[in-house]
XYZ file of C-alpha atoms in Angstrom:
675
model
C -23.792 17.437 90.466
C -22.870 14.856 87.908
C -24.530 16.684 85.025
C -26.058 20.088 84.394
C -29.642 18.765 84.738
C -29.223 17.122 88.174
C -30.586 18.916 91.225
C -28.035 20.938 93.167
C -28.827 20.853 96.916
C -27.405 24.342 97.343
C -30.106 25.706 95.013
C -32.803 23.074 95.240
C -32.889 22.836 91.433
C -30.527 22.171 88.503
C -27.919 24.776 87.664
C -28.875 24.686 83.967
C -32.279 23.979 82.502
C -32.918 21.307 79.896
C -31.644 22.350 76.449
C -35.065 21.731 74.930
C -36.367 25.012 76.367
C -34.182 26.885 73.871
C -36.253 25.481 71.000
C -39.260 27.605 71.937
C -40.567 30.530 69.931
C -40.037 32.948 72.826
C -36.878 33.934 74.638
C -36.323 31.296 77.382
C -35.393 31.943 80.995
C -32.271 30.628 82.682
C -32.678 28.784 85.956
C -32.982 30.671 89.247
C -29.938 28.746 90.467
C -27.890 30.110 87.569
C -29.185 33.634 88.251
C -28.257 33.576 91.941
C -24.891 31.820 91.585
C -23.013 32.382 88.333
C -24.604 35.736 87.488
C -23.938 36.999 91.025
C -20.537 35.442 91.689
C -18.926 36.633 88.422
C -19.276 40.427 88.959
C -18.751 40.222 92.724
C -15.638 38.049 92.554
C -14.377 40.234 89.703
C -14.357 43.202 92.087
C -12.999 41.200 95.005
C -10.051 39.973 92.943
C -9.235 43.474 91.668
C -9.886 45.259 94.966
C -6.210 45.024 95.944
C -5.252 46.538 92.575
C -7.659 49.417 93.269
C -6.057 50.051 96.667
C -2.595 49.882 95.108
C -3.592 52.411 92.449
C -4.903 54.782 95.118
C -1.779 54.300 97.245
C 0.522 55.099 94.315
C -1.444 58.250 93.528
C -1.373 59.336 97.182
C 2.344 58.620 97.655
C 3.274 60.543 94.510
C 1.475 63.645 95.881
C 0.362 64.440 92.351
C -3.273 65.170 93.193
C -5.148 66.655 96.131
C -8.098 64.811 97.711
C -11.330 65.356 95.816
C -13.965 67.673 97.314
C -17.405 66.376 98.237
C -19.642 67.070 95.244
C -23.249 66.253 94.448
C -22.087 63.542 92.031
C -19.897 61.906 94.670
C -22.688 62.097 97.240
C -25.268 60.680 94.841
C -23.020 57.707 94.060
C -22.588 56.942 97.768
C -26.300 57.347 98.548
C -27.367 54.927 95.807
C -24.679 52.431 96.868
C -25.962 52.653 100.462
C -29.547 52.082 99.259
C -28.389 48.989 97.371
C -26.656 47.731 100.515
C -29.872 47.956 102.525
C -31.745 46.420 99.607
C -29.439 43.389 99.687
C -30.056 43.140 103.453
C -33.795 43.186 102.690
C -33.309 40.289 100.245
C -31.374 38.501 102.990
C -34.305 38.843 105.408
C -36.592 37.214 102.844
C -34.770 33.955 103.632
C -36.203 33.899 107.160
C -39.628 34.939 105.880
C -39.602 31.960 103.514
C -38.588 29.640 106.372
C -41.592 30.705 108.451
C -43.742 28.180 106.588
C -41.512 25.299 107.767
C -40.604 24.612 104.141
C -36.964 23.917 103.216
C -35.441 27.004 101.600
C -32.318 26.669 99.408
C -29.122 27.981 100.944
C -28.414 30.126 97.905
C -31.162 32.509 99.065
C -29.071 33.473 102.091
C -25.644 33.372 100.438
C -26.167 35.557 97.389
C -27.674 38.559 99.291
C -24.723 38.483 101.704
C -22.270 38.474 98.791
C -24.093 41.446 97.264
C -24.054 43.291 100.608
C -20.305 42.718 101.074
C -19.685 43.888 97.509
C -21.661 47.094 98.162
C -19.593 47.820 101.266
C -16.348 47.277 99.351
C -17.591 49.476 96.500
C -18.403 52.306 98.925
C -15.024 51.908 100.625
C -13.194 51.820 97.278
C -14.943 54.984 96.103
C -13.991 56.819 99.316
C -10.380 55.655 98.995
C -10.255 56.970 95.415
C -11.613 60.313 96.627
C -8.873 60.645 99.245
C -6.200 59.716 96.678
C -7.452 62.193 94.068
C -8.546 59.493 91.584
C -11.465 60.978 89.632
C -12.568 57.715 88.019
C -11.905 54.019 88.528
C -12.331 51.515 85.737
C -12.609 48.660 88.246
C -15.620 50.217 90.009
C -17.279 51.223 86.727
C -16.911 47.738 85.228
C -18.249 46.150 88.426
C -21.476 48.182 88.336
C -21.791 47.508 84.606
C -21.355 43.757 85.132
C -23.898 43.736 87.966
C -26.457 45.464 85.747
C -25.711 43.225 82.749
C -25.795 39.979 84.750
C -29.137 41.017 86.240
C -30.885 41.122 82.860
C -32.043 37.436 82.892
C -33.616 37.804 86.336
C -35.212 41.120 85.315
C -36.736 39.411 82.278
C -38.087 36.598 84.447
C -39.654 38.960 87.002
C -41.321 40.938 84.205
C -42.756 37.704 82.811
C -43.975 36.650 86.262
C -45.652 40.002 86.836
C -47.789 39.434 83.733
C -48.704 35.890 84.791
C -51.896 36.022 86.854
C -51.356 32.506 88.210
C -47.896 33.299 89.583
C -47.747 33.045 93.363
C -46.612 35.894 95.560
C -42.913 36.714 95.501
C -42.859 37.848 99.141
C -41.377 41.194 98.122
C -38.429 39.734 96.231
C -39.521 41.291 92.945
C -39.608 44.800 94.456
C -36.206 44.223 96.042
C -34.710 43.080 92.762
C -36.210 45.988 90.809
C -34.580 48.399 93.246
C -31.302 46.508 92.989
C -31.147 46.323 89.201
C -32.176 49.910 88.503
C -29.778 51.084 91.223
C -26.887 49.228 89.530
C -27.901 50.695 86.180
C -27.955 54.232 87.616
C -24.567 53.688 89.279
C -23.079 52.472 85.988
C -24.441 55.617 84.320
C -23.129 57.926 87.072
C -19.661 56.380 86.893
C -19.541 57.321 83.216
C -18.734 60.789 84.573
C -15.636 61.680 86.567
C -15.692 63.378 89.955
C -14.658 67.018 90.016
C -11.408 68.369 91.399
C -11.130 71.407 93.618
C -8.916 73.383 91.226
C -10.495 74.882 88.140
C -7.484 74.901 85.825
C -6.526 71.477 84.528
C -3.266 71.101 82.547
C -4.614 68.138 80.582
C -8.192 67.028 79.983
C -7.132 63.380 80.297
C -6.446 63.837 84.010
C -10.078 64.792 84.669
C -11.728 62.320 82.295
C -13.672 59.238 83.321
C -12.723 55.658 82.554
C -15.213 55.423 79.681
C -13.952 58.766 78.370
C -10.371 57.470 78.357
C -11.409 54.164 76.809
C -12.996 55.971 73.871
C -10.367 58.791 73.962
C -13.262 61.232 73.944
C -11.213 63.796 75.899
C -9.073 64.324 72.776
C -12.046 65.229 70.554
C -11.792 68.948 71.320
C -8.345 69.217 69.743
C -9.283 67.892 66.244
C -12.390 70.092 66.269
C -10.249 73.172 66.881
C -7.767 72.020 64.227
C -10.583 71.654 61.693
C -11.540 75.316 62.176
C -8.088 76.923 62.350
C -4.395 76.189 62.622
C -3.469 74.891 66.049
C -1.501 77.223 68.297
C 0.490 76.591 71.442
C -2.320 77.710 73.746
C -4.691 75.239 72.063
C -2.583 72.219 72.992
C -2.804 70.321 76.259
C 0.058 70.551 78.684
C 2.086 67.404 79.151
C 1.053 65.239 82.086
C 3.570 65.199 84.901
C 3.888 61.440 84.571
C 4.956 61.838 80.932
C 7.617 64.522 81.452
C 11.283 63.666 80.968
C 12.146 64.961 84.451
C 9.655 62.637 86.150
C 10.613 59.644 84.006
C 14.331 60.234 84.538
C 13.824 60.235 88.302
C 11.872 56.987 87.970
C 14.720 55.458 85.960
C 17.280 56.574 88.546
C 15.114 55.075 91.298
C 15.540 51.610 89.776
C 18.895 51.942 88.002
C 21.119 53.521 90.688
C 20.709 50.674 93.237
C 21.391 48.179 90.448
C 24.546 50.045 89.440
C 25.756 50.179 93.048
C 25.533 46.402 93.292
C 27.297 46.052 89.942
C 30.088 48.466 90.985
C 30.652 46.588 94.241
C 30.939 43.274 92.403
C 33.242 44.829 89.818
C 35.554 46.332 92.436
C 35.678 43.025 94.300
C 36.610 41.173 91.110
C 39.251 43.764 90.204
C 40.733 43.615 93.695
C 40.881 39.844 93.422
C 42.567 40.181 90.029
C 45.182 42.559 91.470
C 45.961 40.171 94.321
C 46.204 37.260 91.896
C 48.532 39.226 89.651
C 50.751 40.262 92.553
C 51.065 36.613 93.510
C 52.061 35.813 89.936
C 49.289 33.267 89.417
C 47.232 34.976 86.725
C 47.101 33.427 83.285
C 45.721 34.817 80.076
C 42.583 32.725 80.537
C 42.036 34.091 84.057
C 42.499 37.660 82.842
C 39.918 37.184 80.109
C 37.503 35.521 82.552
C 37.861 38.384 85.035
C 36.904 41.007 82.488
C 34.142 39.076 80.726
C 32.240 37.025 83.300
C 30.574 40.010 85.005
C 27.410 40.769 83.065
C 26.236 44.415 83.068
C 22.866 45.142 84.719
C 19.816 44.469 82.603
C 18.279 47.535 80.975
C 15.153 45.602 79.969
C 14.458 44.382 83.515
C 14.730 47.883 84.966
C 12.414 49.207 82.261
C 9.941 46.454 83.137
C 10.022 47.520 86.793
C 9.324 51.103 85.711
C 6.248 50.216 83.643
C 5.159 46.934 85.245
C 1.672 48.104 86.212
C 0.923 49.474 82.753
C 2.316 46.313 81.142
C 0.209 44.062 83.376
C -2.885 46.124 82.542
C -2.187 45.900 78.825
C -1.536 42.162 79.213
C -5.015 41.654 80.683
C -6.636 43.804 77.984
C -4.829 41.849 75.251
C -5.991 38.525 76.693
C -9.625 39.680 76.663
C -9.213 40.997 73.118
C -7.739 37.734 71.842
C -10.467 35.686 73.512
C -13.097 37.806 71.758
C -11.229 37.303 68.481
C -12.262 33.643 68.475
C -15.868 34.419 69.383
C -16.827 35.481 65.856
C -15.940 32.148 64.131
C -17.912 30.273 66.788
C -20.890 32.633 66.464
C -20.634 32.443 62.673
C -20.964 28.672 62.904
C -24.093 29.058 65.046
C -25.511 31.623 62.628
C -24.939 29.309 59.649
C -26.670 26.508 61.549
C -29.576 28.870 62.181
C -29.827 29.805 58.493
C -29.770 26.160 57.399
C -32.394 25.099 59.978
C -35.954 25.819 58.752
C -37.382 25.232 62.250
C -35.119 27.807 63.938
C -36.764 30.731 65.703
C -36.299 34.396 64.924
C -34.977 35.361 68.349
C -32.047 32.969 67.899
C -30.862 34.653 64.694
C -31.255 38.102 66.259
C -29.296 36.944 69.309
C -26.439 35.548 67.200
C -26.275 38.739 65.128
C -26.256 40.981 68.204
C -23.598 38.833 69.867
C -21.355 39.012 66.784
C -21.784 42.786 66.633
C -21.147 43.187 70.362
C -18.055 40.954 70.311
C -16.566 42.853 67.359
C -17.234 46.270 68.898
C -15.916 45.271 72.305
C -12.767 43.797 70.777
C -12.273 46.988 68.776
C -12.462 49.040 71.975
C -10.044 46.755 73.798
C -7.431 46.436 71.044
C -7.385 50.190 70.416
C -7.007 50.935 74.106
C -4.258 48.317 74.327
C -2.274 49.985 71.542
C -2.907 53.373 73.144
C -1.318 52.127 76.382
C 1.608 50.426 74.638
C 2.422 53.348 72.340
C 2.365 55.649 75.343
C 4.744 53.292 77.152
C 7.021 53.474 74.101
C 7.086 57.284 74.169
C 7.726 57.360 77.923
C 10.449 54.745 77.522
C 12.131 56.815 74.825
C 12.012 59.968 76.972
C 13.446 58.203 80.018
C 16.256 56.493 78.108
C 17.213 59.627 76.154
C 17.477 61.633 79.379
C 19.499 58.836 81.002
C 21.938 58.652 78.064
C 22.330 62.435 78.035
C 23.054 62.555 81.777
C 25.484 59.640 81.492
C 27.313 61.497 78.703
C 28.030 64.399 81.061
C 29.479 62.031 83.684
C 31.827 60.020 81.462
C 35.470 59.973 82.454
C 38.219 60.919 80.033
C 39.026 57.268 79.343
C 35.371 56.488 78.606
C 35.083 59.538 76.353
C 38.021 58.207 74.396
C 36.117 54.982 73.679
C 32.609 56.455 73.348
C 32.628 58.837 70.402
C 30.090 61.574 69.753
C 28.734 59.596 66.809
C 28.089 56.544 68.975
C 26.294 58.610 71.621
C 24.131 60.281 68.966
C 23.231 56.879 67.513
C 22.351 55.578 70.969
C 19.798 58.352 71.448
C 18.543 58.485 67.854
C 18.596 54.819 66.787
C 18.962 52.381 69.680
C 16.444 53.993 72.020
C 13.939 54.307 69.175
C 14.072 50.527 68.705
C 12.906 50.050 72.292
C 10.030 52.408 71.549
C 9.050 50.497 68.388
C 9.061 47.063 69.992
C 7.131 48.244 73.064
C 3.826 48.373 71.188
C 4.348 44.902 69.666
C 5.792 42.982 72.617
C 2.481 41.264 73.447
C 2.231 39.934 69.890
C 4.602 37.077 70.769
C 2.119 35.148 72.848
C -0.758 36.302 70.609
C 1.022 34.708 67.661
C 1.110 31.408 69.536
C -2.642 31.490 70.218
C -5.254 28.996 69.117
C -5.496 30.460 65.627
C -1.845 29.675 64.983
C -2.067 25.981 65.898
C -2.859 24.754 62.349
C 0.290 26.434 61.107
C 2.583 25.024 63.770
C 3.758 22.147 61.594
C 4.423 24.349 58.565
C 6.128 26.923 60.756
C 8.254 24.215 62.383
C 9.651 23.307 58.969
C 11.182 26.770 58.742
C 12.522 26.942 62.317
C 16.154 26.121 61.329
C 15.996 28.757 58.608
C 14.521 31.310 61.023
C 17.253 30.643 63.599
C 19.963 30.930 60.949
C 18.573 34.183 59.539
C 18.240 35.678 63.022
C 21.906 34.906 63.704
C 23.103 36.532 60.491
C 20.767 39.519 60.866
C 22.068 40.169 64.381
C 25.672 39.987 63.176
C 25.000 42.318 60.236
C 23.138 44.701 62.519
C 26.114 44.922 64.880
C 28.435 45.536 61.933
C 26.087 48.179 60.535
C 25.906 50.053 63.849
C 29.713 50.086 64.122
C 29.973 51.476 60.591
C 27.276 54.031 61.399
C 29.215 55.137 64.497
C 32.414 55.458 62.469
C 30.669 57.397 59.693
C 29.013 59.784 62.156
C 32.333 60.306 63.928
C 34.130 61.204 60.678
C 31.289 63.522 59.622
C 31.500 65.355 62.945
C 35.269 65.692 62.642
C 34.932 67.005 59.084
C 32.308 69.546 60.123
C 34.318 70.668 63.139
C 37.497 71.031 61.073
C 35.906 72.270 57.870
C 38.340 75.218 57.662
C 41.340 72.903 57.678
C 39.659 70.603 55.143
C 39.038 73.553 52.824
C 42.537 74.935 53.379
C 44.275 71.719 52.296
C 41.625 70.803 49.667
C 40.776 67.522 51.396
C 37.114 67.532 50.296
C 37.398 64.707 47.751
C 39.457 62.326 49.970
C 37.096 62.925 52.895
C 34.040 62.416 50.694
C 35.566 59.233 49.283
C 36.231 57.914 52.792
C 32.688 58.661 53.977
C 31.140 57.142 50.846
C 33.248 54.016 51.274
C 31.963 53.533 54.813
C 28.418 54.295 53.678
C 28.637 51.661 50.929
C 29.729 49.068 53.472
C 26.838 50.105 55.699
C 24.351 49.883 52.829
C 25.670 46.452 51.906
C 24.897 45.224 55.439
C 21.402 46.717 55.172
C 20.943 45.074 51.757
C 21.883 41.626 53.072
C 19.570 41.970 56.074
C 16.716 43.228 53.869
C 17.152 40.328 51.451
C 16.882 37.790 54.252
C 13.966 39.666 55.809
C 12.136 39.627 52.473
C 12.315 35.836 52.256
C 10.963 35.544 55.806
C 8.107 37.922 54.950
C 7.207 35.907 51.844
C 6.929 32.785 53.963
C 4.847 34.566 56.599
C 2.442 35.989 54.026
C 1.964 32.596 52.358
C 1.495 30.642 55.593
C -2.308 31.212 55.933
C -2.823 30.009 52.356
C -0.601 26.948 52.905
C -2.355 26.142 56.177
C -5.802 26.377 54.559
C -4.668 24.262 51.595
C -3.154 21.548 53.789
C -6.102 21.540 56.199
C -8.773 21.252 53.499
C -6.773 18.648 51.576
C -6.249 16.563 54.704
C -9.907 16.892 55.704
C -11.283 15.761 52.341
C -8.720 13.025 51.615
C -8.790 11.292 55.001
C -12.456 10.278 54.641
C -13.882 10.941 51.183
C -17.271 9.479 52.107
C -18.115 11.438 55.251
C -15.821 14.483 55.055
C -17.669 16.772 52.689
C -16.390 20.317 52.370
C -19.677 22.160 52.892
C -20.001 25.977 52.782
C -20.540 26.021 56.532
C -17.273 24.188 57.210
C -15.411 26.245 54.617
C -16.652 29.627 55.891
C -15.884 28.887 59.532
C -12.479 27.388 58.711
C -11.533 30.295 56.440
C -12.529 32.736 59.175
C -10.147 30.990 61.540
C -7.402 30.786 58.917
C -7.758 34.487 58.126
C -7.044 35.194 61.766
C -3.663 33.616 61.091
C -2.865 36.348 58.590
C -2.327 39.133 61.095
C -0.057 37.242 63.549
C 1.920 35.508 60.792
C 2.616 38.777 58.987
C 3.763 40.178 62.322
C 6.402 37.478 62.781
C 8.794 38.964 60.244
C 8.591 42.416 61.786
C 8.888 40.971 65.291
C 12.030 39.035 64.378
C 13.529 42.145 62.832
C 12.620 44.354 65.802
C 13.841 41.756 68.283
C 17.220 41.391 66.594
C 17.641 45.167 66.455
C 16.543 45.588 70.078
C 18.934 42.874 71.293
C 21.809 44.696 69.596
C 20.669 48.053 70.980
C 20.219 46.567 74.445
C 23.811 45.353 74.494
C 25.124 48.726 73.284
C 23.121 50.595 75.926
C 24.292 48.268 78.701
C 27.917 48.781 77.718
C 27.369 52.546 77.653
C 25.602 52.760 81.014
C 28.365 50.811 82.800
C 31.139 52.921 81.257
C 33.508 54.551 83.732
C 32.385 57.862 85.204
C 34.370 60.737 86.623
C 35.446 60.278 90.221
C 33.435 62.912 92.056
C 35.664 62.587 95.123
C 38.685 63.607 93.050
C 37.155 67.042 92.418
C 38.148 69.557 95.069
C 36.571 72.993 95.249
C 38.693 75.447 97.233
C 37.443 78.894 98.254
C 39.046 82.008 96.828
C 42.346 82.888 98.503
C 44.977 85.526 98.057
C 47.245 85.408 95.039
C 50.246 84.483 97.182
C 49.031 80.932 97.787
C 49.576 78.235 95.185
C 46.345 76.575 94.092
C 48.259 73.899 92.143
C 51.532 72.559 93.440
C 53.196 69.424 92.053
C 56.667 68.110 92.868
C 58.153 65.500 90.522
C 54.686 64.150 89.683
C 53.848 61.610 86.966
C 50.732 62.012 84.792
C 49.020 59.457 82.559
C 45.910 59.543 80.339
C 45.161 55.827 80.106
C 44.992 54.946 83.809
C 41.644 53.786 85.173
C 41.206 53.641 88.910
C 39.140 50.465 88.445
C 41.773 48.709 86.351
C 44.142 46.114 87.803
C 46.832 47.357 85.408
C 46.816 50.838 86.963
C 50.013 50.227 88.904
C 51.947 49.223 85.772
C 50.622 51.864 83.364
C 53.297 53.935 81.596
C 52.850 57.665 82.409
C 52.812 60.225 79.597
C 54.600 62.845 81.699
C 57.305 62.258 84.303
C 58.936 64.380 87.000
C 56.694 67.414 86.515
C 57.251 70.181 89.045
C 55.036 73.266 88.824
C 53.303 75.894 90.942
C 50.226 77.803 89.756
C 49.044 80.746 91.832
C 45.492 82.021 92.147
C 44.532 84.330 89.286
C 47.575 83.564 87.148
C 47.329 82.895 83.390
C 49.142 79.697 82.374
C 49.529 78.339 78.834
C 50.318 74.689 78.090
C 52.082 74.320 74.738
C 53.322 71.159 73.038
C 53.066 68.936 70.007
C 50.304 66.378 69.474
C 50.598 63.487 71.924
C 53.086 65.228 74.181
C 50.766 65.025 77.224
C 48.847 68.305 77.364
C 45.492 66.589 77.938
C 47.047 64.231 80.484
C 48.274 67.215 82.477
C 44.947 69.041 82.352
C 42.867 65.955 83.140
C 44.877 65.411 86.307
C-alpha cells in the first residue's frame, strides 16, 4: 500500500479514492474499503480501549456502596433489545460473506472482519450496560459516545446505499443494504435512548446531578431548574439541591486520610530511625555541627501534591483527555478557514464544498465550547473538593498538635493556612492543564521571543517566591498580634495601650504591603510582556516572511487571515502565563507551609491514661521528686539533656479534690499541667 490509490488486498480496492472525485458538483462517496475499515475500526476500538475504564468506574461505584443496583425498567430493556438486534444483524452481515463466495468469486477479507468486529462490540456494549446497572451507574459517557460514533461513522455508507437504491442499473446487494439500514437506524436509536438516564428504585433523589444522563451533565441541563426558580422568587433552603456524598467534607477527609496516613507512618518510621541514629552518634561523641544539621534537614516531608493527585487522579485524567480534544479542535478553525478562503477565491468550486466547510467550522466551534466548559466544570469542582478536604485535614491536625507544636504554630498561622494557603491550591487546580496547552502548536512562533525573556522570568520567580514567604510570615505575625489584642482587649483598654498596639500592627502591615507592592510591580512587567507577545510574534513572522523572498512571498489576505487567526490563539495562553507564574509561586510557598504543618509533632495518645472513678481515698496523681519540662520532645535527640522547668516535685492529688496552681509567669505552671 505504497500510496492511497493503490489496491489494498484486504479490501480489493484502494483505501482512498482519487482526489478528482471531489471536484464534482454532487457530494462524492468515500470508498467501500474506507467505510468498512476506518469508519468501523475508529468507534469500535474507541470502546475497546475505554472498556477497562468503564469497568473500573463501575467497580469504584460498587465498592463505595453509594448506590443500589438499578431496577429493570422499560428503558433499560429497550436498550438491551435493540443492542441484541444489532448483534444478530452483524451476524447476518457476516453470513453474507459466504453467500458472496458461493459464486466462486474472490471476496475481500474485510467483508468477514468488519461484521465480526461489530458483533464483538455489540456484546461488549451489552455487557458494559449490565455492569453499569449492577453498579448503580445511571448513565455512561463511554457507551453513549460509542453509539454516537457508530451512527456518525455510518453516514457515508448510508448515503451510498441511498444513491444505489435510486440507480436502476445497480446490481443486487444480496441483502447487505437491508442489513445496514437496520444497523444504522439501530445505532441512531441507541444514541437517542442513551440521552436519557436509567431510573433508580428510590423516588427521592438528594441531587438531580446523580440521576442525570451523560449528555445532561455535559450541558449542565440538570441545573436549569434552579435558575428558573430563582427568576420567579428568592431561593430558599428547600429549593437547593443537597450536597452529593462525594463532595461532603466528611467523605473527602476520609479519602485524604486513606492516602495520607500510610505516607505519614512511613515518614515517622524514617524520622525515628534517623533520630535514634543521631542519639547513638551523639552518645559516641562523633556528631559535628554539620552532621546535626544534615540529620534535621535531609528528611523531606511527604508530598501534599502527590497525595492530592492520588485522591483526584481519575478526574484529572478525564479532564486531561477532554483538554487534549479541545485543544486539537482549537486548531481546526484556522485550517478550515484556509479551505474556505480557497473556496471563495476559486470560481469553479462547488456549492456543497462551501456548505461543508461552513458546517465543519460551526461544528468544531460548538464541540470545543462544550468540551472546554465541561473541562472547567470538572477542574473547578476538583478545586472545591480539594479545599474542603485540606481545610478539614488542617482543622483535625490542629486538635492533635502537641504543646511544643502549638508553641511554634500560632493561631494566626493556622488561620492563614486554611484561609490563604488552601485557597491557592483551589485556584491553581482549574488552571493546571494550561501549562501544556501554553506549549502547544500555537505557541511555537513565540518560542524564540519567549526564550529571550527566560532569564528575566526565572529571576522574577525567585524574587516573587522570596517576597511571598516574607509576606506570609508578616501576615502570620500580624494575625497573631490581632488575636492577642482582641483576647486581651480589657487589659489594653485598662493601660491605654491602644495607640502603641495600633502602631505595631500598622508597622507590620506596611511591611506586608511593601512585599505585595514589589511582587505586583514585577508581575505587571511580566503581564505587559505576555500581552504584547502575540503582536510581536505576528510582526516578526510577517516581516520575516516578506523580507526573505520579496518576489514570491506576497502577503495576501488569505495568508494574513489564517496567520492572524493562529496568532490570536496565542493571546489566551500567553496572557495566562503571568497568572500561572504567580499562582505557581504562591502554591509552592503554600505547599511548603502545609507540609511543615502536617508533619508537626502530635500528642502522644499512649501517654493519655483514662482511669475509672474510684473512691476519694486513692490518689489519682502521685509524683515523688519528679522533674517537669515544657520544651522536651519525645522525638528529639536532645531530650536527655533538656533542662527541666521544675525539679523535685512531690505531690498527691486525690479524686474529687480541688487543686490550684499559682505562680508567676514562666515559673512552670503549664509544664506541670502538660505533664
